[in-house]
Coordinates of C-alpha atoms and ligand atoms in Angstrom, one line a residue:
Chain A
M1 CA 75.1 66.9 -19.4
V2 CA 71.5 68.2 -18.0
V3 CA 71.2 71.5 -19.4
S4 CA 72.6 72.9 -22.8
E5 CA 75.6 73.2 -23.3
Q6 CA 75.0 76.9 -24.3
L7 CA 73.3 77.4 -20.2
D8 CA 76.6 75.7 -18.9
A9 CA 78.7 78.0 -21.1
F10 CA 77.1 80.9 -20.0
F11 CA 76.6 80.1 -15.8
T12 CA 81.0 79.3 -16.3
E13 CA 81.2 82.7 -18.2
K14 CA 79.0 84.6 -15.4
M15 CA 80.3 82.6 -12.1
K16 CA 83.5 85.1 -13.1
D17 CA 81.7 88.2 -12.0
Y18 CA 81.9 86.9 -8.1
P19 CA 84.3 86.6 -5.9
T20 CA 82.7 83.4 -4.5
Q21 CA 81.9 80.1 -6.8
R22 CA 78.6 79.9 -4.8
S23 CA 77.7 83.6 -5.6
F24 CA 75.4 83.1 -8.9
L25 CA 73.5 79.8 -7.3
V26 CA 70.1 81.0 -7.2
P27 CA 69.7 82.7 -10.5
M28 CA 71.6 80.0 -11.8
L29 CA 68.6 77.6 -10.4
L30 CA 66.2 79.0 -11.8
Y31 CA 68.2 79.5 -15.4
T32 CA 68.3 75.5 -14.9
Q33 CA 64.9 75.6 -14.2
D34 CA 63.4 77.4 -16.8
E35 CA 65.3 75.4 -19.2
L36 CA 64.5 72.2 -17.5
G37 CA 61.0 72.8 -16.2
Y38 CA 61.6 71.9 -12.7
L39 CA 64.5 71.2 -10.7
S40 CA 65.4 67.2 -11.1
D41 CA 67.5 65.4 -9.1
E42 CA 69.9 65.3 -11.9
A43 CA 69.7 69.0 -11.8
I44 CA 70.5 69.7 -8.5
A45 CA 73.5 67.2 -9.0
Y46 CA 74.8 69.1 -12.2
V47 CA 74.4 72.1 -9.9
A48 CA 76.2 70.7 -6.7
Q49 CA 79.0 70.0 -9.2
K50 CA 78.7 73.8 -10.5
V51 CA 79.3 75.6 -7.7
N52 CA 81.5 72.7 -5.7
L53 CA 78.7 72.3 -2.9
D54 CA 76.7 69.6 -1.4
E55 CA 73.5 68.4 -2.8
L56 CA 71.7 68.7 1.0
E57 CA 73.2 72.3 0.3
I58 CA 71.8 73.4 -2.9
R59 CA 68.2 71.5 -1.8
N60 CA 68.6 73.7 1.4
V61 CA 68.6 77.0 -0.9
I62 CA 66.6 75.9 -3.3
S63 CA 63.6 75.0 -0.3
Y64 CA 63.7 79.1 0.4
Y65 CA 62.8 80.6 -2.5
S66 CA 59.5 80.4 -3.9
M67 CA 60.0 79.8 -7.4
L68 CA 61.9 77.1 -7.9
T69 CA 60.5 73.7 -7.9
T70 CA 61.7 70.2 -7.8
K71 CA 58.3 69.1 -9.2
P72 CA 57.1 69.3 -12.5
R73 CA 55.3 71.7 -13.6
G74 CA 52.7 72.4 -16.6
R75 CA 54.5 74.2 -19.7
Y76 CA 52.6 77.4 -18.6
N77 CA 52.0 78.2 -15.0
V78 CA 49.8 80.7 -14.2
Q79 CA 50.9 82.6 -11.3
V80 CA 47.2 85.0 -10.3
C81 CA 48.4 87.7 -7.9
R82 CA 45.9 86.9 -4.7
N83 CA 47.8 89.9 -2.5
I84 CA 46.4 93.4 -0.8
C85 CA 45.5 95.7 -4.7
C86 CA 44.5 92.8 -6.8
M87 CA 42.1 91.5 -4.0
L88 CA 40.1 94.8 -4.0
R89 CA 40.0 94.5 -7.0
G90 CA 38.7 91.2 -7.5
S91 CA 41.5 88.8 -7.9
D92 CA 39.8 85.9 -5.7
E93 CA 37.4 85.9 -8.7
I94 CA 39.8 85.6 -10.6
G95 CA 41.7 83.2 -9.1
A96 CA 38.6 80.9 -9.1
H97 CA 37.8 81.4 -12.6
V98 CA 40.7 80.3 -13.7
K99 CA 40.6 77.2 -11.4
Q100 CA 37.4 76.3 -12.4
R101 CA 38.4 77.0 -15.9
L102 CA 41.4 74.3 -15.8
G103 CA 39.9 71.6 -13.2
I104 CA 42.8 72.5 -10.9
A105 CA 43.1 73.6 -7.7
H106 CA 46.3 75.2 -6.0
K107 CA 49.9 74.2 -7.4
G108 CA 47.7 71.8 -9.4
T109 CA 48.5 70.5 -13.4
T110 CA 46.3 70.0 -15.8
A111 CA 46.4 66.1 -17.0
D112 CA 48.0 67.3 -20.7
G113 CA 50.7 68.7 -18.5
M114 CA 49.5 71.9 -20.5
F115 CA 49.2 74.4 -17.7
S116 CA 49.6 74.3 -13.7
F117 CA 48.0 77.2 -11.7
E118 CA 49.4 78.7 -8.4
E119 CA 48.2 81.8 -6.2
V120 CA 51.1 84.1 -5.4
E121 CA 52.0 87.2 -3.3
C122 CA 52.2 90.6 -4.9
I123 CA 54.1 90.4 -8.5
G124 CA 54.3 93.8 -8.7
A125 CA 51.7 95.3 -10.7
C126 CA 49.3 96.7 -7.8
G127 CA 48.6 99.5 -10.3
W128 CA 47.0 97.3 -12.9
A129 CA 45.2 94.9 -10.6
P130 CA 44.2 92.3 -11.2
A131 CA 47.3 90.8 -12.3
M132 CA 49.3 87.1 -12.9
Q133 CA 51.5 86.2 -15.0
V134 CA 51.8 83.2 -16.9
N135 CA 55.2 81.7 -16.6
Y136 CA 57.0 84.9 -17.3
D137 CA 54.5 86.8 -18.8
F138 CA 52.6 89.9 -17.3
H139 CA 48.8 90.0 -17.9
E140 CA 46.8 93.1 -16.4
N141 CA 43.6 94.8 -15.5
L142 CA 42.4 91.0 -15.8
T143 CA 38.6 90.2 -16.4
A144 CA 36.8 86.9 -16.5
G145 CA 36.8 87.3 -20.1
R146 CA 40.3 88.7 -20.8
V147 CA 41.8 85.5 -18.6
D148 CA 40.0 83.3 -21.2
E149 CA 41.2 84.7 -24.5
I150 CA 44.6 84.6 -22.8
L151 CA 44.6 80.9 -21.7
D152 CA 43.6 80.3 -25.2
Q153 CA 45.8 81.8 -26.8
Y154 CA 48.5 80.2 -24.8
R155 CA 46.5 77.1 -25.5
S156 CA 47.1 77.4 -29.4
K157 CA 50.6 78.6 -29.0
S158 CA 51.3 75.5 -28.0
S159 CA 49.9 73.3 -30.8
L160 CA 51.3 75.1 -33.3
Chain B
M1 CA 54.3 97.2 -20.9
A2 CA 52.5 98.3 -17.6
D3 CA 50.5 101.1 -19.2
L4 CA 51.9 104.5 -18.0
V5 CA 49.6 107.0 -16.8
S6 CA 49.6 111.4 -16.4
H7 CA 48.5 113.8 -14.5
P8 CA 49.4 118.2 -14.8
D9 CA 50.6 118.2 -10.8
E10 CA 53.1 115.7 -11.5
V11 CA 56.7 116.4 -11.6
R12 CA 59.0 114.7 -13.7
V13 CA 62.3 113.6 -12.8
V14 CA 63.3 110.3 -12.4
S15 CA 59.8 109.4 -14.8
K16 CA 60.8 111.8 -17.3
R17 CA 62.4 109.5 -19.9
F18 CA 59.4 106.9 -19.3
G19 CA 57.8 106.2 -22.4
Q20 CA 60.8 108.2 -24.4
G21 CA 62.4 104.5 -25.4
A22 CA 65.4 105.8 -22.9
A23 CA 66.4 101.9 -22.5
D24 CA 68.2 102.6 -25.9
L25 CA 71.6 103.9 -25.7
D26 CA 71.4 106.1 -27.6
R27 CA 68.1 108.1 -26.8
Y28 CA 69.4 107.7 -23.5
L29 CA 72.8 110.1 -24.4
A30 CA 69.6 112.1 -26.2
F31 CA 68.7 112.5 -23.1
D32 CA 71.6 113.6 -20.8
G33 CA 72.7 110.2 -20.5
Y34 CA 76.0 109.9 -18.6
K35 CA 77.0 113.3 -18.2
A36 CA 76.1 112.8 -14.6
V37 CA 78.9 110.2 -13.7
Q38 CA 81.4 112.5 -16.1
K39 CA 80.4 115.4 -13.7
A40 CA 80.4 113.3 -10.3
L41 CA 84.2 111.7 -11.0
S42 CA 85.0 115.7 -11.1
L43 CA 83.6 116.4 -8.1
G44 CA 84.9 113.7 -6.4
F45 CA 84.0 111.3 -3.7
D46 CA 83.4 114.6 -1.3
G47 CA 81.8 116.3 -3.8
I48 CA 79.0 113.5 -4.7
I49 CA 78.1 113.0 -1.0
K50 CA 77.9 116.6 -0.1
E51 CA 75.2 116.9 -3.5
V52 CA 73.5 114.1 -1.8
K53 CA 73.5 115.0 1.7
E54 CA 72.1 118.9 0.4
S55 CA 69.3 117.2 -2.1
N56 CA 67.7 115.7 1.4
L57 CA 67.6 112.2 -0.7
R58 CA 66.0 110.1 1.2
G59 CA 65.6 106.1 1.0
R60 CA 62.8 105.0 -1.4
G61 CA 62.9 101.2 -0.5
G62 CA 61.2 102.3 3.0
A63 CA 63.0 103.2 5.7
G64 CA 63.7 107.0 4.7
F65 CA 67.1 106.9 6.1
P66 CA 69.4 109.9 4.4
T67 CA 71.1 108.3 1.5
G68 CA 74.2 111.0 1.8
M69 CA 74.5 110.5 4.8
K70 CA 74.3 106.2 4.7
W71 CA 77.4 107.0 1.7
S72 CA 79.4 109.0 4.5
F73 CA 79.5 105.8 7.4
V74 CA 81.4 103.9 4.8
P75 CA 84.6 103.1 6.0
K76 CA 87.7 105.8 3.3
E77 CA 90.3 103.0 3.9
S78 CA 89.3 99.4 3.6
A79 CA 91.5 96.0 3.5
K80 CA 88.1 94.5 1.8
P81 CA 87.0 95.6 -1.9
K82 CA 83.8 97.9 -1.6
Y83 CA 80.2 97.7 -3.2
V84 CA 77.4 99.1 -4.1
L85 CA 74.4 97.2 -4.5
C86 CA 70.7 98.4 -6.0
N87 CA 67.8 96.8 -4.2
G88 CA 65.5 96.0 -7.6
D89 CA 63.4 93.1 -5.4
E90 CA 60.7 95.0 -5.2
S91 CA 58.1 93.5 -3.5
E92 CA 56.0 95.1 -0.5
P93 CA 52.1 94.6 -1.6
G94 CA 51.6 98.0 -3.3
T95 CA 54.6 98.7 -4.8
C96 CA 55.2 98.6 -8.5
K97 CA 57.4 101.7 -9.4
D98 CA 60.9 100.6 -9.4
R99 CA 58.9 98.2 -12.1
L100 CA 59.1 100.8 -14.3
I101 CA 62.5 102.3 -13.8
L102 CA 63.9 99.2 -15.1
E103 CA 61.5 99.1 -17.8
H104 CA 62.0 102.8 -19.0
D105 CA 65.0 104.4 -17.7
P106 CA 67.5 101.3 -17.0
H107 CA 71.1 103.2 -17.7
S108 CA 69.7 105.8 -15.0
V109 CA 69.9 103.1 -12.2
I110 CA 73.5 101.9 -14.1
E111 CA 74.4 105.8 -13.5
G112 CA 73.2 105.6 -10.2
V113 CA 75.3 102.9 -9.4
V114 CA 78.6 104.2 -10.7
I115 CA 77.9 107.4 -9.0
G116 CA 77.1 105.5 -5.5
G117 CA 80.4 103.7 -5.7
L118 CA 82.8 106.6 -7.0
S119 CA 81.4 108.1 -3.6
I120 CA 82.8 105.3 -1.3
K121 CA 85.6 104.4 -3.5
A122 CA 84.5 101.0 -4.6
K123 CA 84.8 99.4 -8.0
V124 CA 81.9 97.0 -8.1
G125 CA 78.3 97.2 -7.9
Y126 CA 75.2 94.5 -8.3
I127 CA 71.6 95.2 -9.4
Y128 CA 69.7 92.7 -7.9
I129 CA 66.7 92.2 -9.1
R130 CA 63.7 90.3 -8.4
G131 CA 63.0 86.6 -10.2
E132 CA 59.5 87.2 -11.1
Y133 CA 60.9 90.6 -13.4
R134 CA 62.5 88.0 -16.1
Y135 CA 61.7 90.8 -18.9
L136 CA 63.5 93.6 -16.6
V137 CA 66.5 91.6 -16.0
D138 CA 66.9 91.0 -20.1
I139 CA 66.0 94.3 -20.4
M140 CA 69.1 94.8 -17.9
R141 CA 71.3 92.7 -19.4
K142 CA 71.2 94.7 -22.4
A143 CA 71.7 97.8 -20.9
I144 CA 75.3 96.8 -18.7
A145 CA 76.6 95.2 -22.0
D146 CA 75.4 98.3 -24.2
A147 CA 77.2 100.4 -21.7
Y148 CA 80.3 98.3 -21.7
A149 CA 80.7 98.2 -25.6
R150 CA 81.1 101.8 -25.1
G151 CA 83.3 102.3 -22.5
F152 CA 81.1 103.3 -19.6
L153 CA 82.1 100.5 -17.8
G154 CA 85.0 98.6 -17.0
K155 CA 88.6 100.2 -17.2
N156 CA 89.5 103.7 -17.1
I157 CA 85.9 105.2 -17.7
F158 CA 85.3 108.5 -19.4
G159 CA 89.6 108.5 -19.5
S160 CA 89.2 109.5 -15.5
G161 CA 91.6 106.4 -14.7
V162 CA 88.6 104.6 -12.5
D163 CA 87.9 101.2 -13.1
F164 CA 84.0 100.0 -12.7
D165 CA 82.5 97.4 -12.8
V166 CA 77.9 96.2 -13.1
Y167 CA 76.4 93.3 -12.5
W168 CA 73.2 92.1 -12.4
H169 CA 71.8 89.8 -10.3
T170 CA 68.3 88.0 -10.0
G171 CA 66.5 86.1 -6.8
A172 CA 64.0 83.6 -7.3
G173 CA 61.1 84.7 -5.2
A174 CA 61.4 85.7 -1.5
Y175 CA 60.1 89.1 -0.1
E176 CA 61.7 88.9 2.8
V177 CA 65.1 89.3 0.5
G178 CA 64.0 92.8 0.0
E179 CA 65.5 93.6 3.5
E180 CA 69.3 94.2 2.9
S181 CA 70.7 92.1 5.4
A182 CA 69.0 89.0 4.0
L183 CA 69.4 90.2 0.5
M184 CA 73.8 90.3 0.6
E185 CA 72.9 86.2 1.9
S186 CA 70.7 86.1 -1.6
L187 CA 73.4 87.5 -3.5
E188 CA 76.2 85.4 -2.4
G189 CA 74.0 81.7 -3.0
K190 CA 72.3 81.4 -0.1
R191 CA 69.1 81.7 2.1
G192 CA 67.5 85.2 2.8
V193 CA 67.9 84.7 6.1
P194 CA 69.2 87.8 7.6
R195 CA 72.2 88.9 9.1
I196 CA 72.8 90.5 12.7
R197 CA 72.8 93.8 13.0
P198 CA 75.9 95.6 13.7
P199 CA 78.0 95.5 12.2
F200 CA 75.7 97.2 9.1
P201 CA 76.7 96.5 6.0
A202 CA 78.3 99.8 5.6
V203 CA 81.4 98.7 7.7
V204 CA 80.2 94.6 6.8
G205 CA 78.3 93.8 4.3
L206 CA 79.3 91.8 0.9
W207 CA 81.8 89.0 1.1
G208 CA 82.8 91.1 4.3
G209 CA 83.5 94.1 2.3
P210 CA 81.9 97.7 3.3
T211 CA 78.9 98.0 1.0
I212 CA 76.1 100.6 0.7
I213 CA 72.6 99.5 -0.5
N214 CA 70.1 101.3 -1.7
N215 CA 66.4 101.0 -4.2
V216 CA 66.4 101.1 -7.3
E217 CA 64.9 104.9 -6.7
T218 CA 66.9 105.9 -5.0
L219 CA 69.9 105.2 -7.2
A220 CA 67.4 106.4 -10.5
S221 CA 67.3 109.7 -8.3
V222 CA 71.0 110.0 -8.0
P223 CA 72.1 111.2 -11.7
H224 CA 70.1 114.2 -11.8
I225 CA 71.4 115.4 -8.7
I226 CA 74.2 115.5 -10.0
L227 CA 73.2 117.5 -12.8
G228 CA 70.7 119.5 -11.0
G229 CA 72.6 120.1 -7.7
G230 CA 71.4 118.3 -4.4
Q231 CA 70.1 122.6 -3.8
W232 CA 67.8 121.9 -6.6
F233 CA 66.2 119.0 -5.6
A234 CA 65.8 119.4 -2.2
E235 CA 63.2 122.3 -3.1
L236 CA 61.3 120.2 -4.9
G237 CA 59.8 118.8 -1.6
T238 CA 59.7 120.0 1.6
P239 CA 62.3 120.5 4.6
K240 CA 64.3 117.0 5.0
N241 CA 62.5 115.9 2.1
G242 CA 64.1 116.4 -0.8
G243 CA 62.8 115.3 -4.3
T244 CA 59.6 113.6 -5.7
R245 CA 58.8 110.2 -5.6
L246 CA 56.8 107.9 -7.7
F247 CA 53.6 107.0 -5.9
C248 CA 52.0 103.8 -6.8
L249 CA 48.6 104.3 -6.5
S250 CA 46.3 101.8 -6.5
G251 CA 43.4 99.9 -4.9
H252 CA 39.4 101.2 -5.2
V253 CA 40.3 104.7 -7.6
N254 CA 39.0 105.4 -11.3
R255 CA 42.6 105.9 -12.7
P256 CA 45.1 104.3 -11.3
G257 CA 49.1 103.6 -12.0
V258 CA 52.6 105.2 -10.9
Y259 CA 52.4 109.2 -10.6
E260 CA 56.0 111.2 -9.6
L261 CA 55.0 113.9 -7.7
P262 CA 56.9 116.2 -5.5
L263 CA 57.3 114.9 -1.6
G264 CA 54.7 116.5 0.7
Y265 CA 52.2 116.3 -1.8
N266 CA 48.5 115.8 0.0
L267 CA 47.1 112.5 0.3
R268 CA 43.6 113.5 -0.5
K269 CA 44.4 115.4 -3.5
M270 CA 46.2 112.6 -4.7
I271 CA 43.4 110.3 -4.1
D272 CA 40.4 112.4 -5.3
E273 CA 42.3 114.3 -8.4
V274 CA 45.4 112.8 -9.5
A275 CA 44.0 109.0 -9.1
G276 CA 40.1 110.3 -10.1
G277 CA 38.9 109.6 -6.9
V278 CA 37.2 106.5 -5.2
W279 CA 35.4 104.1 -8.1
K280 CA 32.2 103.7 -8.8
G281 CA 30.7 106.7 -6.5
H282 CA 31.7 105.1 -3.7
K283 CA 33.2 106.6 -0.4
L284 CA 36.9 106.0 1.3
K285 CA 37.4 104.2 3.7
A286 CA 40.3 103.6 4.6
V287 CA 44.4 104.1 2.8
T288 CA 47.3 101.6 3.9
P289 CA 49.8 104.7 2.4
G290 CA 53.2 103.2 2.1
G291 CA 52.6 100.1 0.9
S292 CA 51.2 96.5 2.9
S293 CA 53.5 97.2 6.1
T294 CA 52.3 100.3 7.0
P295 CA 49.5 101.4 9.5
V296 CA 46.4 102.3 8.0
L297 CA 44.9 105.7 8.0
T298 CA 40.6 106.5 7.9
A299 CA 39.2 108.4 5.6
D300 CA 39.6 111.1 8.4
E301 CA 42.6 110.7 8.8
V302 CA 44.1 111.8 4.6
D303 CA 44.6 115.1 5.2
V304 CA 48.2 114.8 5.6
G305 CA 51.3 116.0 3.2
M306 CA 53.4 113.0 1.8
D307 CA 56.7 113.0 3.2
F308 CA 58.1 110.3 5.5
D309 CA 58.0 113.0 8.2
Q310 CA 54.5 114.4 8.0
L311 CA 52.5 111.0 7.8
M312 CA 55.2 109.7 10.7
K313 CA 53.1 112.0 13.0
A314 CA 50.2 111.1 11.1
G315 CA 51.2 107.5 12.7
S316 CA 51.9 106.1 9.9
M317 CA 54.9 105.6 7.3
L318 CA 55.6 106.8 3.5
G319 CA 56.8 103.1 3.3
S320 CA 57.6 102.1 0.4
G321 CA 54.7 104.3 -1.6
G322 CA 52.6 102.0 -2.7
V323 CA 49.2 104.1 -1.7
V324 CA 46.6 101.4 -1.5
V325 CA 42.8 102.9 -1.5
L326 CA 39.9 100.8 0.3
D327 CA 36.0 102.3 -0.6
D328 CA 33.8 101.7 1.7
Q329 CA 32.5 98.5 1.1
T330 CA 35.1 96.9 2.3
C331 CA 36.2 94.5 5.1
M332 CA 38.6 95.5 7.1
V333 CA 38.6 92.4 8.1
K334 CA 39.1 90.7 5.0
Y335 CA 42.4 93.2 4.4
A336 CA 43.6 92.5 7.4
Q337 CA 43.8 89.0 7.0
R338 CA 45.0 89.1 3.1
I339 CA 48.0 91.3 4.5
M340 CA 48.9 88.8 7.2
M341 CA 48.7 85.7 4.7
F342 CA 51.4 87.7 3.3
Y343 CA 53.5 87.8 5.8
Q344 CA 53.2 84.9 7.1
H345 CA 53.9 83.0 3.8
E346 CA 57.2 85.1 3.4
S347 CA 58.6 85.1 7.2
C348 CA 61.5 83.6 6.8
G349 CA 61.1 81.2 10.0
W350 CA 64.3 82.0 11.7
C351 CA 63.0 84.2 14.9
I352 CA 60.2 83.3 16.8
P353 CA 58.3 86.0 17.6
C354 CA 57.9 86.8 13.6
R355 CA 57.2 83.1 12.7
E356 CA 55.1 81.7 15.5
G357 CA 52.9 85.5 15.3
T358 CA 52.2 85.5 12.1
D359 CA 51.5 82.5 11.9
W360 CA 48.9 82.3 15.0
L361 CA 47.3 85.9 13.6
K362 CA 47.2 84.2 10.0
K363 CA 45.1 81.4 11.7
T364 CA 43.1 83.5 13.6
L365 CA 42.0 86.2 11.2
N366 CA 41.2 83.4 8.8
R367 CA 38.5 81.9 11.6
F368 CA 37.9 84.9 12.8
H369 CA 36.6 86.1 8.9
A370 CA 35.1 82.8 8.2
G371 CA 32.6 83.7 11.3
G372 CA 34.4 81.6 14.1
G373 CA 35.4 84.5 15.8
V374 CA 35.2 85.2 19.6
K375 CA 35.0 88.4 21.2
K376 CA 38.2 88.0 23.0
D377 CA 40.3 87.0 20.0
I378 CA 40.3 90.8 19.2
D379 CA 42.3 91.3 22.1
N380 CA 44.5 88.7 21.7
I381 CA 45.5 89.9 18.0
Q382 CA 46.1 93.2 19.0
Y383 CA 48.2 92.0 22.2
L384 CA 49.8 89.7 20.0
A385 CA 50.4 92.2 17.4
E386 CA 51.9 94.8 19.8
N387 CA 54.4 92.3 21.5
M388 CA 56.0 91.3 18.6
L389 CA 57.1 95.2 17.5
G390 CA 60.4 95.4 17.9
R391 CA 61.1 91.9 19.4
T392 CA 62.1 90.1 16.1
F393 CA 65.2 89.9 14.7
C394 CA 64.6 91.8 11.1
P395 CA 62.2 94.6 10.3
L396 CA 59.0 91.8 8.5
G397 CA 57.8 91.3 11.7
D398 CA 57.0 94.6 12.8
A399 CA 55.8 94.9 9.0
A400 CA 53.5 92.2 9.9
A401 CA 52.5 93.4 13.5
M402 CA 52.4 97.7 12.0
P403 CA 49.3 97.5 9.7
T404 CA 47.7 95.2 12.1
I405 CA 47.3 97.0 15.4
S406 CA 46.1 100.1 13.4
I407 CA 43.0 97.9 11.7
V408 CA 42.5 96.3 14.8
K409 CA 42.4 99.9 16.6
K410 CA 40.9 101.8 13.6
F411 CA 38.2 99.7 12.3
R412 CA 37.6 97.6 16.0
K413 CA 33.7 97.5 15.3
E414 CA 34.2 95.4 12.4
F415 CA 36.1 93.0 14.1
E416 CA 32.7 92.8 16.7
D417 CA 30.3 93.3 13.5
H418 CA 32.1 89.4 12.4
L419 CA 31.4 87.6 16.1
E420 CA 29.6 85.0 17.0
G421 CA 28.7 83.4 13.8
R422 CA 27.7 86.3 11.6
P423 CA 28.2 86.8 8.0
C424 CA 30.6 89.0 6.6
P425 CA 28.9 92.1 6.8
Y426 CA 30.0 93.0 3.5
E427 CA 30.5 90.1 1.4
K428 CA 27.3 87.8 0.6
G429 CA 28.2 83.8 0.7
V430 CA 31.2 84.1 2.8
V431 CA 29.8 82.3 6.1
E432 CA 31.5 79.1 5.7
Q433 CA 33.3 76.0 6.7
L434 CA 34.5 76.8 10.2
P435 CA 33.2 76.2 13.3
V436 CA 32.3 79.1 16.1
L437 CA 34.1 78.2 19.3
A438 CA 32.8 78.7 22.5
Ligands
FMN501 C1 60.8 92.5 4.9 C2 61.6 93.9 4.1 C3 61.5 94.0 3.1 C4 62.3 94.8 2.2 N1 61.9 94.9 1.0 C5 62.7 95.7 0.1 C6 62.1 95.9 -1.6 O1 61.6 94.5 -1.7 N2 63.3 96.9 -1.9 C7 64.1 97.9 -1.4 O2 64.7 98.7 -1.8 N3 63.8 97.9 -0.2 C8 63.7 96.8 0.5 N4 63.6 96.7 1.9 C9 64.0 97.7 2.7 C10 65.6 97.5 2.6 O3 65.8 96.8 4.0 C11 66.5 98.7 2.8 O4 66.6 99.7 3.9 C12 66.7 99.9 1.0 O5 66.9 98.6 0.5 C13 67.6 100.6 1.8 O6 67.6 101.2 -0.1 P1 67.4 103.1 0.1 O7 68.1 103.7 1.5 O8 67.6 103.6 -0.7 O9 65.6 103.0 0.9 C14 63.0 96.0 2.5 C15 62.8 95.8 3.8 C16 62.1 94.9 5.1 C17 62.5 94.7 6.5
SF4_502 S1 61.6 88.8 12.1 FE1 60.5 87.2 10.5 S2 61.6 87.1 8.1 FE2 63.0 88.6 10.0 S3 64.3 86.8 10.7 FE3 62.4 86.6 12.2 S4 61.8 85.1 11.0 FE4 63.1 86.0 9.6
FES503 S1 49.0 93.4 -4.8 FE1 48.8 92.7 -7.3 S2 50.3 92.9 -8.0 FE2 50.6 93.5 -6.4

């Protein structure tokens, strides 16, 4: 199987919460991606079989949702909010700082596969702007200095 | 996670358990938890609807539709199952309140879903949380599991003979999915392309069954209404605008954050006192009063009570409660550009006025801010945005057009200041790549 047995069993169980087979599709794609890093051809085939739909239909759904990706990303995906409340409190500088620190552009990945970077729309941290998410972790009230500390922490976390 | 703030003018109803550990079921029970459901069971459908109508609760998701009325539209009898759908997609820029409710008081949302369900004789509710809020999905999963473990959900809840199931669900990144019909599509496992209305969800919703869709804050208000009484809640606010709201204060203020204030609270006071005034000693230039889609107010227009009707009268909207404050150093062209960039990114592409309109507006505003604007662009921006209004398949087109029109109308001079390759008067080093068009 492409995903762990545990995840597959979780999907089987969770699909019972809905009257149709495909209903859990969107979360299923996200959880599959969380485990595998991205939605590979094999992952798409697995999900298609699981919900009994054509692969094309699965790809059609994937292309709609901005968090879903069919391309590998870095281990830590750094997502800096560029929307209004963050912009007003300096997110352009934060974004530029991250890009420069990591040496990558929007949607790029570092050569060692450690980090990728993305500018994203509002992540619901407007009152604690500027903000970013690294994978699912929120980091708020950012300054360039704070960003450096945070990136270093992820770097050392992964070398443990 | 996110820091909590407070101010003496706050009236804490929905936020009263914030910071108290109420995500834990035992703590929640110590704060009147699950008493409202039990009371609702004894009130019956009509009793619940009566209280909610009396409370003058209006939807906190954006449109401000009276909740009790929405619930009463659901047909009494239905061949297909009925559903409650809680909208926790929270993605309107400026809005960060549902996040706090889901983090600090998830059981109140569950209770709200159950009570909403009881009022329409549904047996199932779904709580949809945006994909980025994974930690909140985990909190909600635990809260639901705990409630099942005590028999508060599932078969024969509180010995009433009534069965009620609540399930969690999550998105995967899409603002448009917050629109109620797109939300249902997404929950059914599809792309979030909206549905045509009528029929309205109250009649034909999830999997064809009658469905009520409400915002997290709306549903979290319901248990308090049931316990405190509709009249008590109504009196907290202004006529036809019952209760309090979680206002998300952001932008150029000294103390940003989420504050719960009575509806009708004065906007100027909110900025100057609650949020500690405009930062760095700067002056106020403009305010977006209810999330990015609402028309901006100028500094001269902020003596207004923050409720649905007063803001409507002032030419804007209360929307989702996201109050974004702009100081006098802000470039309004850039602000308009950033708003449009967002709506262009989020347009689902289904209908032409929105898909093409947001794209054209984004490109024009980009060029304009970069110094490549020509005079006729200003009228064109306004003309195009005005022609999107009411002509799109869902309200996202309006959401993109409304702030744009207000900014062009109220800050036309700032557009003129950018003309003929002049550098942005508010920023250094912005003159860039793009050529000046003749
Ligand atoms: C483009 C768009 C995005 C929306 N996003 C949200 C959202 O994130 N959360 C929300 O509660 N309502 C959102 N709404 C409003 C919903 O369509 C719906 O009116 C609301 O959930 C109803 O709940 P209420 O009556 O409790 O406000 C959005 C509407 C539009 C047009
Ligand atoms: S208005 Fe925009 S978001 Fe709504 S249906 Fe049309 S293209 Fe899609
Ligand atoms: S605008 Fe950045 S989190 Fe909302």
